XYZ file of C-alpha atoms in Angstrom:
711
model
C -9.238 26.591 -20.154
C -11.410 27.177 -17.111
C -14.886 28.363 -18.077
C -16.820 31.162 -16.398
C -19.409 28.588 -15.340
C -16.746 26.542 -13.549
C -15.171 29.597 -11.936
C -18.557 30.745 -10.711
C -19.485 27.337 -9.317
C -16.240 27.020 -7.363
C -16.544 30.556 -6.001
C -20.212 30.123 -5.065
C -19.807 26.827 -3.227
C -16.659 27.994 -1.442
C -18.476 31.104 -0.236
C -21.369 28.920 0.918
C -18.997 27.075 3.252
C -17.939 30.387 4.764
C -21.562 31.412 5.308
C -22.639 28.064 6.761
C -19.658 27.737 9.071
C -19.308 30.774 11.360
C -15.703 30.081 12.344
C -14.525 29.164 8.853
C -11.649 31.369 7.743
C -10.669 31.276 4.061
C -6.945 30.708 3.719
C -4.757 32.111 1.002
C -2.993 28.788 0.387
C -6.306 26.937 0.217
C -7.677 29.378 -2.368
C -4.443 29.022 -4.310
C -4.832 25.246 -4.298
C -8.464 25.502 -5.409
C -7.368 27.564 -8.395
C -4.437 25.270 -9.191
C -6.604 22.134 -9.137
C -9.298 23.699 -11.309
C -6.880 25.213 -13.824
C -4.889 21.987 -14.102
C -7.924 19.795 -14.733
C -9.331 22.323 -17.203
C -6.370 21.567 -19.480
C -7.496 17.978 -20.029
C -7.232 16.768 -23.618
C -10.278 15.108 -25.126
C -10.260 12.348 -27.730
C -12.107 13.428 -30.854
C -14.389 10.936 -32.593
C -12.511 8.808 -35.086
C -9.106 10.096 -33.980
C -6.246 8.605 -32.002
C -6.112 9.276 -28.237
C -4.384 12.590 -27.494
C -0.709 12.557 -26.628
C -0.590 13.715 -23.040
C 2.554 15.434 -21.777
C 1.397 16.332 -18.276
C -0.599 19.447 -19.147
C -3.455 18.280 -16.892
C -1.233 16.994 -14.063
C -0.115 19.013 -11.039
C 2.087 18.113 -8.090
C 1.026 20.272 -5.146
C 2.755 20.304 -1.781
C 0.277 21.553 0.800
C 1.642 21.824 4.342
C -0.453 20.933 7.375
C -3.179 23.497 7.967
C -3.783 24.384 4.315
C -6.999 22.369 4.039
C -5.935 20.253 1.082
C -8.810 17.795 1.062
C -11.457 20.523 0.938
C -9.612 22.206 -1.935
C -9.212 19.147 -4.132
C -12.651 17.725 -3.329
C -14.459 20.980 -4.118
C -12.516 21.948 -7.236
C -12.057 18.355 -8.390
C -15.711 17.485 -7.840
C -16.972 20.472 -9.812
C -14.483 19.920 -12.642
C -15.413 16.237 -12.859
C -19.095 17.109 -13.121
C -18.673 19.833 -15.726
C -16.229 17.826 -17.847
C -18.131 14.545 -17.717
C -15.479 12.711 -15.675
C -15.360 10.771 -12.425
C -13.258 11.966 -9.513
C -11.088 9.176 -8.107
C -9.511 10.086 -4.772
C -6.730 7.779 -3.637
C -4.916 7.702 -0.304
C -2.174 5.553 1.172
C -3.788 4.918 4.537
C -7.094 3.545 5.769
C -7.272 6.451 8.227
C -7.420 9.045 5.445
C -9.904 6.956 3.445
C -12.208 6.810 6.446
C -11.744 10.536 7.055
C -12.648 11.359 3.456
C -15.786 9.211 3.384
C -16.865 9.696 6.976
C -16.057 13.371 7.486
C -14.649 15.443 4.626
C -17.087 14.569 1.845
C -20.225 14.751 4.044
C -18.961 18.110 5.355
C -18.424 19.416 1.829
C -21.866 18.336 0.647
C -23.604 19.764 3.715
C -21.795 23.088 4.007
C -21.160 23.959 0.359
C -24.435 22.807 -1.148
C -22.527 20.941 -3.858
C -24.449 17.830 -4.837
C -21.823 15.106 -4.893
C -22.406 11.396 -4.502
C -19.530 9.266 -3.279
C -18.568 5.749 -2.281
C -15.600 3.881 -0.868
C -13.890 1.386 -3.181
C -12.246 -1.663 -1.672
C -10.295 -4.519 -3.145
C -12.254 -7.553 -4.240
C -10.583 -9.662 -1.588
C -12.180 -7.613 1.207
C -15.587 -8.981 0.221
C -17.170 -12.331 0.948
C -18.094 -14.764 -1.820
C -21.496 -16.137 -0.736
C -21.215 -19.043 -3.169
C -17.929 -20.268 -1.681
C -19.177 -19.760 1.854
C -22.395 -21.678 1.324
C -20.552 -24.567 -0.351
C -18.094 -24.858 2.515
C -20.787 -24.732 5.187
C -23.245 -27.210 3.705
C -23.519 -30.502 5.513
C -22.139 -33.634 3.882
C -25.711 -34.794 3.188
C -26.464 -31.517 1.424
C -23.279 -31.867 -0.598
C -24.304 -35.341 -1.749
C -27.786 -34.197 -2.712
C -26.247 -31.414 -4.770
C -24.179 -33.981 -6.638
C -20.624 -33.328 -5.485
C -18.196 -34.247 -2.749
C -17.272 -32.314 0.348
C -14.651 -29.762 -0.819
C -11.659 -31.161 1.058
C -9.498 -30.201 -1.922
C -9.704 -26.560 -0.851
C -8.102 -27.216 2.529
C -4.334 -27.479 2.944
C -5.025 -29.717 5.932
C -8.056 -31.043 7.764
C -10.162 -28.045 8.838
C -10.256 -27.351 12.565
C -13.612 -27.323 14.362
C -13.184 -23.638 15.201
C -12.629 -22.837 11.516
C -15.836 -24.598 10.526
C -17.632 -22.805 13.358
C -16.399 -19.393 12.168
C -17.555 -20.123 8.626
C -20.987 -21.165 9.862
C -21.268 -17.993 11.933
C -20.391 -15.947 8.850
C -22.932 -17.840 6.760
C -25.725 -17.444 9.308
C -25.025 -13.747 9.819
C -24.889 -13.105 6.078
C -28.077 -15.055 5.382
C -29.871 -13.148 8.143
C -28.511 -9.791 6.861
C -26.583 -9.165 10.069
C -23.338 -9.151 8.059
C -22.990 -7.299 4.772
C -20.058 -9.355 3.495
C -17.435 -6.636 3.990
C -14.622 -8.164 6.027
C -13.919 -4.855 7.740
C -17.397 -4.816 9.286
C -17.121 -8.233 10.965
C -16.738 -7.586 14.711
C -13.992 -10.161 15.258
C -10.677 -10.846 13.585
C -10.878 -13.436 10.800
C -7.739 -15.453 10.175
C -6.214 -14.539 6.809
C -5.848 -18.157 5.705
C -9.473 -18.894 6.529
C -10.724 -15.731 4.829
C -8.953 -16.744 1.619
C -11.240 -19.777 1.463
C -14.352 -17.604 1.215
C -13.252 -14.248 -0.131
C -14.233 -12.898 -3.517
C -11.613 -13.332 -6.207
C -11.578 -12.877 -9.944
C -10.530 -16.433 -10.740
C -13.140 -18.355 -8.791
C -15.951 -15.935 -9.565
C -18.825 -17.354 -11.617
C -19.863 -13.818 -12.581
C -23.300 -13.668 -14.236
C -23.748 -17.453 -13.900
C -23.464 -17.355 -10.118
C -26.719 -18.219 -8.344
C -25.725 -15.786 -5.578
C -24.987 -12.880 -7.925
C -27.936 -10.727 -6.697
C -26.633 -10.789 -3.108
C -22.901 -10.687 -3.901
C -21.275 -7.979 -1.726
C -18.594 -7.259 -4.320
C -20.996 -6.743 -7.211
C -23.367 -4.693 -5.084
C -20.452 -2.442 -4.128
C -19.256 -2.239 -7.731
C -22.734 -1.335 -8.942
C -22.689 1.566 -6.495
C -19.281 2.731 -7.728
C -20.612 3.015 -11.263
C -23.216 5.582 -10.234
C -21.330 8.001 -7.951
C -19.425 11.200 -8.718
C -16.506 10.509 -6.370
C -14.807 7.166 -5.806
C -12.544 7.013 -2.752
C -9.868 4.378 -3.223
C -6.390 3.589 -1.962
C -3.049 3.420 -3.724
C -2.935 -0.381 -3.624
C -6.303 -0.742 -5.326
C -5.453 1.981 -7.833
C -2.264 0.154 -8.782
C -4.094 -3.169 -9.046
C -6.556 -1.554 -11.443
C -3.774 -0.008 -13.531
C -1.937 -3.343 -13.547
C -5.084 -4.982 -14.953
C -5.259 -2.419 -17.740
C -7.320 0.276 -16.008
C -11.079 0.600 -15.805
C -11.561 -2.915 -14.426
C -12.178 -2.075 -10.770
C -12.173 1.723 -10.841
C -13.350 4.110 -13.562
C -11.123 4.059 -16.648
C -8.171 6.496 -16.553
C -9.370 8.261 -19.706
C -12.622 9.130 -17.928
C -11.121 9.993 -14.555
C -9.681 12.951 -12.738
C -7.392 11.593 -10.017
C -6.640 13.278 -6.703
C -3.799 11.283 -5.207
C -3.300 12.274 -1.589
C -0.298 11.068 0.419
C 1.341 10.904 -3.000
C 4.835 10.346 -1.608
C 3.767 6.740 -0.918
C 2.723 6.059 -4.510
C 6.111 4.917 -5.946
C 6.560 2.147 -3.375
C 2.928 1.096 -3.604
C 3.353 0.828 -7.361
C 6.488 -1.290 -6.989
C 4.587 -3.710 -4.766
C 1.959 -4.127 -7.458
C 4.429 -4.772 -10.266
C 6.491 -7.241 -8.215
C 5.799 -10.983 -8.013
C 6.598 -13.773 -5.580
C 5.554 -17.302 -4.739
C 6.261 -19.911 -2.102
C 7.799 -23.183 -3.219
C 5.820 -25.257 -0.710
C 2.497 -23.659 -1.610
C 3.219 -24.154 -5.303
C 4.003 -27.824 -4.709
C 0.771 -28.238 -2.722
C -1.306 -26.744 -5.536
C 0.438 -28.715 -8.282
C 0.131 -32.027 -6.444
C -3.611 -31.497 -5.945
C -4.281 -30.145 -9.419
C -4.897 -33.536 -11.150
C -7.805 -34.196 -8.780
C -9.695 -31.266 -10.233
C -8.494 -31.535 -13.847
C -9.899 -35.086 -13.927
C -13.305 -33.741 -12.920
C -13.099 -30.965 -15.509
C -12.151 -33.483 -18.194
C -15.205 -35.562 -17.343
C -17.740 -32.763 -17.251
C -16.338 -30.758 -20.187
C -15.255 -33.694 -22.387
C -11.718 -32.313 -22.560
C -9.535 -35.260 -21.558
C -6.725 -34.290 -23.939
C -6.548 -30.729 -22.640
C -6.604 -31.983 -19.046
C -3.730 -34.355 -19.861
C -1.708 -31.460 -21.294
C -2.320 -29.461 -18.116
C -1.306 -32.436 -15.973
C 1.874 -32.917 -18.002
C 2.784 -29.244 -17.650
C 2.082 -29.425 -13.903
C 4.277 -32.518 -13.606
C 7.101 -30.780 -15.485
C 6.788 -27.751 -13.221
C 6.773 -29.989 -10.150
C 9.956 -31.698 -11.354
C 11.601 -28.301 -11.776
C 10.538 -27.171 -8.308
C 11.830 -30.392 -6.762
C 15.135 -29.714 -8.521
C 15.132 -26.199 -7.071
C 14.604 -27.690 -3.623
C 17.665 -29.861 -4.140
C 19.858 -26.986 -5.364
C 18.752 -24.455 -2.775
C 19.418 -26.801 0.120
C 23.133 -26.592 -0.718
C 23.259 -22.864 -1.512
C 25.620 -21.102 0.955
C 23.738 -17.797 0.730
C 20.600 -19.500 2.065
C 22.269 -21.195 5.021
C 20.961 -20.034 8.377
C 22.978 -17.496 10.349
C 22.784 -15.614 13.637
C 21.382 -12.371 12.172
C 17.807 -13.238 13.080
C 16.705 -12.612 9.492
C 15.619 -15.107 6.886
C 18.581 -15.746 4.561
C 18.379 -14.174 1.104
C 20.173 -14.961 -2.115
C 20.203 -11.891 -4.339
C 21.081 -12.402 -7.996
C 23.477 -9.573 -8.681
C 22.272 -7.061 -11.278
C 19.311 -9.316 -12.009
C 21.595 -11.730 -13.857
C 20.646 -15.402 -13.784
C 23.475 -17.480 -12.263
C 25.111 -19.313 -15.150
C 24.795 -22.738 -13.550
C 21.025 -22.234 -13.121
C 20.212 -20.736 -16.509
C 18.790 -23.966 -17.923
C 16.746 -24.677 -14.795
C 15.300 -21.149 -14.831
C 14.408 -21.540 -18.499
C 12.768 -24.937 -17.963
C 10.808 -23.734 -14.936
C 9.566 -20.646 -16.767
C 8.559 -22.696 -19.821
C 6.659 -25.227 -17.703
C 4.903 -22.450 -15.763
C 3.901 -20.674 -18.959
C 2.625 -23.908 -20.493
C 0.565 -24.714 -17.410
C -0.865 -21.191 -17.368
C -1.927 -21.569 -21.001
C -3.591 -24.951 -20.464
C -5.276 -23.838 -17.235
C -6.898 -20.978 -19.124
C -7.967 -23.463 -21.783
C -9.628 -25.644 -19.167
C -11.383 -22.630 -17.722
C -12.738 -21.745 -21.171
C -13.902 -25.347 -21.543
C -15.751 -25.125 -18.241
C -17.460 -21.923 -19.353
C -18.549 -23.580 -22.593
C -19.838 -26.629 -20.705
C -21.813 -24.353 -18.388
C -23.639 -22.907 -21.390
C -24.291 -26.282 -22.984
C -25.140 -28.532 -20.018
C -27.830 -26.992 -17.858
C -28.409 -30.252 -16.037
C -24.828 -30.239 -14.746
C -24.748 -26.528 -13.926
C -24.402 -26.962 -10.144
C -21.430 -29.288 -10.498
C -19.802 -27.099 -13.155
C -20.256 -23.992 -11.035
C -18.654 -25.778 -8.132
C -15.714 -26.896 -10.267
C -15.262 -23.391 -11.666
C -15.127 -21.916 -8.191
C -12.637 -24.507 -6.932
C -10.532 -24.300 -10.076
C -10.328 -20.538 -9.648
C -8.130 -21.023 -6.589
C -5.692 -23.084 -8.640
C -5.756 -20.655 -11.568
C -4.816 -17.817 -9.225
C -1.841 -19.805 -7.909
C -0.799 -20.808 -11.425
C -0.886 -17.221 -12.679
C 1.138 -16.097 -9.666
C 3.775 -18.765 -10.322
C 3.889 -17.940 -14.030
C 4.300 -14.207 -13.338
C 7.264 -14.860 -11.042
C 9.074 -17.075 -13.518
C 8.391 -14.751 -16.433
C 10.234 -12.045 -14.509
C 12.986 -14.332 -13.216
C 13.702 -15.527 -16.758
C 13.862 -11.972 -18.121
C 17.402 -10.818 -18.885
C 18.437 -7.148 -18.444
C 18.222 -5.138 -21.672
C 20.650 -2.348 -22.531
C 20.654 0.628 -20.172
C 17.230 -0.154 -18.746
C 17.085 -0.632 -14.976
C 17.547 -4.302 -14.056
C 14.990 -6.430 -12.280
C 15.707 -7.330 -8.678
C 15.664 -11.123 -8.319
C 16.157 -13.045 -5.124
C 15.268 -16.178 -3.178
C 14.495 -16.324 0.535
C 14.617 -19.264 2.913
C 12.295 -19.507 5.909
C 11.695 -22.003 8.698
C 8.273 -22.507 10.205
C 7.376 -25.344 12.563
C 10.480 -27.283 11.565
C 9.523 -26.930 7.905
C 11.805 -25.226 5.406
C 10.306 -23.172 2.606
C 11.801 -21.111 -0.194
C 10.169 -18.128 -1.821
C 11.054 -16.764 -5.251
C 10.898 -12.996 -5.820
C 11.248 -10.623 -8.755
C 10.538 -6.920 -8.995
C 11.350 -3.843 -11.040
C 13.603 -1.432 -9.157
C 11.531 1.526 -10.326
C 7.844 1.906 -11.113
C 8.394 5.122 -13.072
C 7.956 3.636 -16.548
C 4.838 1.679 -15.584
C 3.243 4.718 -13.944
C 4.037 6.958 -16.905
C 2.593 4.556 -19.467
C -0.259 3.029 -17.488
C -1.528 6.065 -15.599
C -0.177 9.518 -16.431
C -0.333 9.286 -20.238
C -3.865 7.900 -20.052
C -5.475 9.879 -17.224
C -7.786 12.747 -18.115
C -6.099 14.654 -15.303
C -4.341 14.133 -11.990
C -3.467 16.036 -8.837
C -0.726 14.617 -6.624
C -0.601 16.145 -3.173
C 0.730 15.690 0.340
C 2.139 17.786 3.141
C 5.638 16.694 2.112
C 6.500 16.122 -1.540
C 9.684 18.118 -1.937
C 13.013 16.734 -0.886
C 15.900 19.082 -0.206
C 13.850 21.930 -1.649
C 13.017 20.241 -4.956
C 10.284 18.073 -6.479
C 12.820 16.268 -8.659
C 13.075 13.144 -6.501
C 9.313 12.550 -6.631
C 9.104 13.338 -10.346
C 11.785 10.739 -11.048
C 10.171 8.098 -8.849
C 6.739 8.545 -10.421
C 7.838 8.888 -14.052
C 6.492 12.431 -14.273
C 9.910 13.722 -15.315
C 9.043 12.323 -18.750
C 5.915 14.493 -18.951
C 7.429 17.974 -19.291
C 4.159 19.916 -18.987
C 3.562 18.692 -15.429
C 3.019 21.596 -13.021
C 4.621 21.750 -9.574
C 3.485 24.037 -6.782
C 4.679 24.457 -3.194
C 2.073 26.230 -1.077
C 3.044 28.380 1.879
C 2.298 27.119 5.351
C -0.318 29.066 7.317
C 1.866 28.739 10.408
C 4.297 31.361 11.704
C 7.156 28.979 12.403
C 9.693 31.507 13.803
C 7.115 32.576 16.384
C 5.612 29.143 17.037
C 8.615 26.884 17.357
C 12.235 26.434 18.361
C 14.959 24.216 16.966
C 17.608 22.931 19.334
C 20.608 20.818 18.352
C 22.445 19.878 21.566
C 26.202 19.256 21.562
C 25.971 15.472 21.264
C 29.478 14.071 21.002
C 28.790 10.538 19.785
C 27.822 9.869 16.191
C 24.985 7.408 15.536
C 27.627 5.303 13.815
C 28.945 4.693 17.349
C 25.736 2.925 18.315
C 26.414 2.150 21.987
C 27.907 5.543 22.777
C 25.107 7.355 20.944
C 22.449 5.372 22.815
C 24.119 6.176 26.134
C 24.234 9.869 25.287
C 20.559 9.961 24.298
C 19.698 8.383 27.648
C 21.724 11.111 29.375
C 20.147 13.943 27.402
C 16.471 12.990 27.665
C 16.084 13.707 31.417
C 17.673 17.118 30.806
C 15.296 17.858 27.934
C 12.055 16.534 29.447
C 10.644 17.839 32.703
C 8.530 15.260 34.560
C 6.673 18.130 36.233
C 5.433 19.947 33.113
C 2.050 18.683 31.892
C 2.893 18.486 28.202
C 3.481 15.681 25.762
C 6.873 14.767 24.344
C 7.310 12.597 21.261
C 10.691 10.882 20.959
C 11.273 9.343 17.533
C 13.761 6.538 16.954
C 14.989 4.867 13.775
C 15.780 1.611 15.576
C 13.591 -0.476 17.860
C 16.676 -1.743 19.669
C 17.869 1.764 20.455
C 14.377 2.765 21.581
C 14.219 -0.156 23.998
C 17.784 0.352 25.247
C 17.144 4.035 25.975
C 13.909 3.173 27.792
C 15.809 0.830 30.102
C 18.283 3.596 30.993
C 15.798 6.322 31.883
C 15.769 7.436 35.528
C 12.976 6.364 37.872
C 11.452 9.847 37.726
C 10.621 9.449 34.028
C 9.572 5.800 33.801
C 5.940 6.326 34.957
C 5.513 8.864 32.148
C 6.717 6.534 29.416
C 4.531 4.986 26.703
C 6.370 2.837 24.143
C 5.129 1.964 20.669
C 4.457 -1.753 20.457
C 3.622 -2.241 24.121
C -0.035 -1.445 23.431
C -2.185 -0.978 20.323
C -1.596 2.451 18.823
C -5.099 3.760 19.554
C -4.890 2.799 23.237
C -1.379 4.217 23.533
C -2.469 7.596 22.157
C -5.608 7.594 24.290
C -3.525 7.125 27.445
C -1.120 9.822 26.304
C -3.919 12.348 25.764
C -5.576 11.372 29.027
C -2.372 12.023 30.968
C -2.074 15.524 29.503
C -5.753 16.237 30.164
C -5.276 15.215 33.800
C -2.338 17.588 34.217
C 0.455 15.029 33.983
C 3.443 14.820 31.675
C 3.592 12.035 29.101
C 6.427 10.724 26.945
C 5.785 8.774 23.746
C 8.581 6.631 22.322
C 7.902 5.797 18.682
C 9.395 4.574 15.424
C 8.948 5.619 11.782
C 5.182 5.105 11.708
C 4.794 7.690 14.489
C 6.745 10.207 12.415
C 3.926 10.465 9.870
C 0.201 10.940 10.260
C 0.263 11.384 14.036
C -1.926 14.347 14.983
C -1.287 15.616 18.524
C -2.102 19.333 18.591
C -1.464 21.765 21.419
C 0.047 20.510 24.640
C -0.432 16.894 23.538
C 2.857 17.332 21.695
C 4.926 20.338 22.715
C 8.302 18.736 22.105
C 9.514 16.431 19.335
C 12.896 14.822 19.918
C 14.547 13.082 16.977
C 17.125 10.586 18.172
C 18.711 9.942 14.810
C 18.418 11.248 11.266
C 16.001 8.893 9.480
C 18.372 7.282 7.015
C 17.247 3.978 5.562
C 20.117 1.754 4.586
C 19.672 -0.064 1.264
C 19.443 -3.569 2.714
C 16.372 -4.732 0.783
C 17.100 -6.620 -2.467
C 15.261 -3.994 -4.531
C 17.243 -1.164 -2.933
C 20.523 -3.050 -3.281
C 19.911 -3.730 -6.964
C 18.884 -0.132 -7.641
C 21.882 1.262 -5.748
C 24.316 -0.910 -7.658
C 22.705 0.112 -10.959
C 23.118 3.793 -10.051
C 26.771 3.213 -9.136
C 27.436 1.444 -12.426
C 26.089 4.495 -14.234
C 28.478 6.762 -12.339
C 25.958 7.985 -9.790
C 25.983 8.169 -6.013
C 23.036 6.217 -4.537
C 23.541 7.762 -1.114
C 23.122 11.300 -2.428
C 20.545 10.382 -5.091
C 18.286 8.155 -2.979
C 19.218 7.915 0.694
C 19.635 11.617 1.482
C 16.522 12.803 -0.422
C 14.384 10.141 1.261
C 15.848 11.055 4.651
C 14.957 14.681 3.912
C 11.318 13.759 3.346
C 11.171 11.623 6.495
C 12.843 14.312 8.601
C 10.371 16.930 7.393
C 7.489 14.592 8.208
C 8.862 13.933 11.691
C 9.276 17.647 12.374
C 5.725 18.147 11.114
C 4.370 16.371 14.204
C 5.046 19.510 16.270
C 2.955 22.387 14.893
C -0.540 21.198 13.978
C -2.558 24.401 14.407
C -1.968 28.146 14.332
C -2.069 28.204 18.134
C 0.561 25.532 18.818
C 4.004 26.223 20.218
C 6.840 23.808 20.791
C 10.399 22.686 20.275
C 12.247 20.357 17.928
C 15.391 18.720 19.301
C 17.724 16.697 17.076
C 20.210 14.399 18.856
C 22.275 13.585 15.772
C 25.430 15.641 15.298
C 25.672 14.722 11.617
C 23.163 17.438 10.825
C 25.937 19.894 11.726
C 29.066 17.972 10.773
C 28.208 15.996 7.627
C 28.316 17.524 4.161
C 24.637 16.771 3.623
C 23.640 18.291 6.980
C 23.062 21.789 5.607
C 20.797 20.370 2.911
C 18.679 18.597 5.513
C 18.541 21.661 7.754
C 17.484 23.875 4.879
C 14.377 21.792 4.194
C 13.041 22.232 7.745
C 10.556 24.970 8.691
C 12.250 28.241 9.738
C 12.041 27.682 13.475
C 13.940 29.945 15.838
C 17.350 28.370 16.533
C 18.285 28.176 20.202
C 21.330 26.936 22.062
């Protein structure tokens, strides 16, 4: 229950914002969200000393849909921050996008602290891989003479091929800048783009980290950042990092779930982010490279740690795994599903219903067994290195170097083992199957195969790993309902199994009937008739967009091909106004769009799905949103195909259960680009006749804001 102290603190700091900000206007929906966040988190269950952890059923979890203009971040930061302080918790705020993370740390939290008087400390959490490992960098940039003096060879083993001069130069620039404190080791602060492959040579990773034994521990960017995270009230993270932490057991990177109140913004992205974390994949060629080089380093470990027998076992397991992968290469070369075609896509071989093809069952079993054996022995060698480090001070530099290098191989080995553990797993009972597939790719005349496995739903993992452990959680976004219900999100996130979870849909502060119009022109062609529909869009756009009116128009497409085809068919009068996503970086494109409006010219933005969410163009910058096609996503990904087939086998309809609800969310998000403030006015135009003719059309229309219908 919410205490009087907590109520008073929230009221006092909220009123302080109003006093310190002359134009601040308290909003009913924002106050409602403040109360909902505070009341929800007040219901957290505490573990009593000597007792089992409480059984959580969602009593301290709320799903809150807060439309644009509500002021969601202020509400959850203020109420969540106060509740975390009074209840002895940490507030973990997670977003799906870098843009929102930067907004929270750079604008929203400083604003809250300054205007409300609430003393909150905060920091941005990033994945370990975003930080430099000084130890790796210094080893790779030492001269050969320095390497010899230190007692070990130049680390050629870490390079897939001979390093290029420009790669060595980049590493030396990084090393000099870091040593001179001109670079703090955060990749995102380096002024130039660093190639991903090169960064992997010097980034911070769990496997190669020497931890307390590292001579560079005091200056390690990752540990310095982590030390900061342990002292602040609010940790701003992202969904990927949150899922990595939960996948590692929780409390490894971020505060432990039991001691955390979570505010998960952009929560509609969480299910897919979670799936990415629980999936696994590996490249055949990269695995072969690592396994062929492994004996070079196991020999060194055997010598320094006196573990020749263990090294031999690891080498034997690696050889067995290599034999299996070579056999896979032979089989896959003759697999019809992986033969190249004219589709322009890499061929995929999906194992139907997650079932292992009968003729490959033994090979899958042997590969999985070899991978598991190698993983076990690699961990044994790592333990042996740690023991040798404690016992042989005179060899510490060489052992540290071996540990760091071996970490790269351990990471690859664990990745391979995780994939084959999943691939070898057979479906059980009525549980959702795993999606399993193999892809073939060609690069520089070299063929590679990648093995993939993934759950088709993250619901069970989220329920067990996060919701039933978290002290409390708020899930929010401007669009969480689909077709007027939260059920789709609850199912995707596993919250349907926590019956005490609260759901709340806040009212928009906008007067949609007075601020906007909805127009559905009489388009004859269905999007299923692709060429005819494209031609009709090209005919309609000049009628809908005046080149003389100095306002912005956003035209959203579901297909890049259709977007480009329509652009080619526009009349000469409209071409100078056109800005197309992909022609320029997004920031430059939007800057030119805004500049055109500011200079009294019309501007037309052509965009795809990513422009349908998160794009903020208030006022005349976007007075018209035209939706070329309802945003249906066809289930062509292996995970979606496997899930759809599983639903069908259970008597369901995947189109109505998945495709339509997800289209409803995307359509609402696209429409949300129009009205961004209480002073905006504009029009939505939908050029897809299915919204009037199809049986699901009324459902999609009903989830849109109540604009005035015209035409």
